[in-house]
PDB file of C-alpha atoms in Angstrom:
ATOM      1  CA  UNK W  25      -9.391  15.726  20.936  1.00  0.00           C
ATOM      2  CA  UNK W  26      -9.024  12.190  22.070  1.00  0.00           C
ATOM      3  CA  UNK W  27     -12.151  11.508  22.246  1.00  0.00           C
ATOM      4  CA  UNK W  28     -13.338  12.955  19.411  1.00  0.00           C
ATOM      5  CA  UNK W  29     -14.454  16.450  19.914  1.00  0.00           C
ATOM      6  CA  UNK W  30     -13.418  18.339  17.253  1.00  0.00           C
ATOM      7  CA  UNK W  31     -11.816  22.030  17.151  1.00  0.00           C
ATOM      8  CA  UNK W  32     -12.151  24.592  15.044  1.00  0.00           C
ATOM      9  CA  UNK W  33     -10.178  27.784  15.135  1.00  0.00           C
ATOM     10  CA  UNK W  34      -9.201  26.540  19.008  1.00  0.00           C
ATOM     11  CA  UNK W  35     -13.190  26.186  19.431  1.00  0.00           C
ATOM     12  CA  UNK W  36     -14.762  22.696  20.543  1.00  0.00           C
ATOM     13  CA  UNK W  37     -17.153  21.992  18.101  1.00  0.00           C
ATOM     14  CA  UNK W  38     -20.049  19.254  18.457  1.00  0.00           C
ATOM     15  CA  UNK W  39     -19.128  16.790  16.592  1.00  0.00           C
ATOM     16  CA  UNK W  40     -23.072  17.446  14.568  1.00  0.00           C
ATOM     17  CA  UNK W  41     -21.895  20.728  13.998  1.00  0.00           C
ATOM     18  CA  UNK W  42     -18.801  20.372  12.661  1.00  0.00           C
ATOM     19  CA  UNK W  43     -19.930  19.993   8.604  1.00  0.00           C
ATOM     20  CA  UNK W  44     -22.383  23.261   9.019  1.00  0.00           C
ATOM     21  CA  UNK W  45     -19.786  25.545  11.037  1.00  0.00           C
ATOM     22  CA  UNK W  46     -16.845  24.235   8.674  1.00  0.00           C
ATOM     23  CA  UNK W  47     -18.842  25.249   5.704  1.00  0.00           C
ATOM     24  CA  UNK W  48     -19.860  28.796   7.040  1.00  0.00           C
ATOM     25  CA  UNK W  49     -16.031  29.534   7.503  1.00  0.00           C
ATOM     26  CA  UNK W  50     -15.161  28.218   3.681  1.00  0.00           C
ATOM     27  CA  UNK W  51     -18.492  29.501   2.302  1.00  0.00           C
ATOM     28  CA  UNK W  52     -16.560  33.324   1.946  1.00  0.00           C
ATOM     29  CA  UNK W  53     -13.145  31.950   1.885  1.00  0.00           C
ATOM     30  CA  UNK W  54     -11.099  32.418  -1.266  1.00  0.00           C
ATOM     31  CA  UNK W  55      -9.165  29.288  -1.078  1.00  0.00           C
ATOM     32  CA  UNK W  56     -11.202  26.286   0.792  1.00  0.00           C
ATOM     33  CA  UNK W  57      -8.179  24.876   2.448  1.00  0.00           C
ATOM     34  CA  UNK W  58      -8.658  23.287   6.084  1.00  0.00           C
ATOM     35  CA  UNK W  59      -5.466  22.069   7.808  1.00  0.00           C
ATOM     36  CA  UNK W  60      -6.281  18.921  10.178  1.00  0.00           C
ATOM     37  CA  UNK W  61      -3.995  18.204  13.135  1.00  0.00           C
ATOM     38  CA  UNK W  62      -5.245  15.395  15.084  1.00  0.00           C
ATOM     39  CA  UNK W  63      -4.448  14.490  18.810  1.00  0.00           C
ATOM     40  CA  UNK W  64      -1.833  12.394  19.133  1.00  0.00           C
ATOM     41  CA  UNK W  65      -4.096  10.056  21.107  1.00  0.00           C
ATOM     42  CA  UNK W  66      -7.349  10.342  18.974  1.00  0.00           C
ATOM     43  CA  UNK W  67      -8.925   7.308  17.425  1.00  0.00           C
ATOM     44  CA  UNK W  68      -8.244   6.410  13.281  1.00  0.00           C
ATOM     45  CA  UNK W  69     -12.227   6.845  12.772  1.00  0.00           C
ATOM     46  CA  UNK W  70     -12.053  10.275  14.243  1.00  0.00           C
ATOM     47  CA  UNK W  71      -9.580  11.308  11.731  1.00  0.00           C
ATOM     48  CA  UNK W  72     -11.227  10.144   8.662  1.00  0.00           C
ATOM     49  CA  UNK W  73     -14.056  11.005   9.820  1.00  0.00           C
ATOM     50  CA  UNK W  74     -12.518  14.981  10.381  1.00  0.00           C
ATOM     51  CA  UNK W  75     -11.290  14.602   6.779  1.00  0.00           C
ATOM     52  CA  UNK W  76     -14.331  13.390   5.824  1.00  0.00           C
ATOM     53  CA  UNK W  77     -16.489  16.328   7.090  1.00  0.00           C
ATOM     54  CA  UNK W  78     -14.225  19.134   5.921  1.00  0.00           C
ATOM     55  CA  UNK W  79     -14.650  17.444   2.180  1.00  0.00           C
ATOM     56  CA  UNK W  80     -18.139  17.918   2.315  1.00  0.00           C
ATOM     57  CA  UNK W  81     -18.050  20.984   3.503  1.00  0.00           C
ATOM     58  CA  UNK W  82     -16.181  22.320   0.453  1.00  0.00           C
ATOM     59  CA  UNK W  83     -12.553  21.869   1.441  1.00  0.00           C
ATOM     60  CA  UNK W  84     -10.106  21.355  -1.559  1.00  0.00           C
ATOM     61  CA  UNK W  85      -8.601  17.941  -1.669  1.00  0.00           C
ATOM     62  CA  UNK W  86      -4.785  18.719  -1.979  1.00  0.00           C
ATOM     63  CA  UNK W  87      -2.402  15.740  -0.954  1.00  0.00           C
ATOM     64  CA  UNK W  88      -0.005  16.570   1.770  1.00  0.00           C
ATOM     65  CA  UNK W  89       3.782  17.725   1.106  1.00  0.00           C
ATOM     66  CA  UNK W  90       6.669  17.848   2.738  1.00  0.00           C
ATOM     67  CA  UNK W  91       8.367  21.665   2.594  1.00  0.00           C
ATOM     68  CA  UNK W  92       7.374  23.365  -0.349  1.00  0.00           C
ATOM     69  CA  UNK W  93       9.321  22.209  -3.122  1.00  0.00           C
ATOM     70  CA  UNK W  94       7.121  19.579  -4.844  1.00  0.00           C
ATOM     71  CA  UNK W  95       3.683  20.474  -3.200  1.00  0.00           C
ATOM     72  CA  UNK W  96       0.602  20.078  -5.076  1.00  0.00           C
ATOM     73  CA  UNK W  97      -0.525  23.314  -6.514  1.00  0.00           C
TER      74      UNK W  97
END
């Protein structure tokens, strides 16, 4: 959200939770792949931040991509 509460699955998370609940999802997930949509209104540091978190908790780094042609495999 806007003021930094973070979602997950359409969940507010606390923002100390985030890492430990983001890694219990990926820990039995066969591709570690978390897709980020920030509020239009939320602050830069919350979004890094959200990127960030899901990196440590296991997320594969893939760079974003524009339809599927070309994407980063």
């Amino acid at each position: 959200g806007k003021n930094g509460d973070f979602l997950l699955n359409g969940m507010v998370i606390p923002r100390a939770s985030y890492i430990p609940a983001l890694q219990t999802r990926l820990a039995s997930a066969a591709q570690k792949i978390v897709f980020i949509s920030p509020n239009a209104e939320a602050a830069y540091p919350f979004l890094i931040e959200a990127f960030e978190g899901a990196r440590s908790a296991g997320a594969s780094a893939r760079r974003p991509c524009a339809g599927t042609a070309g994407c980063a495999r």
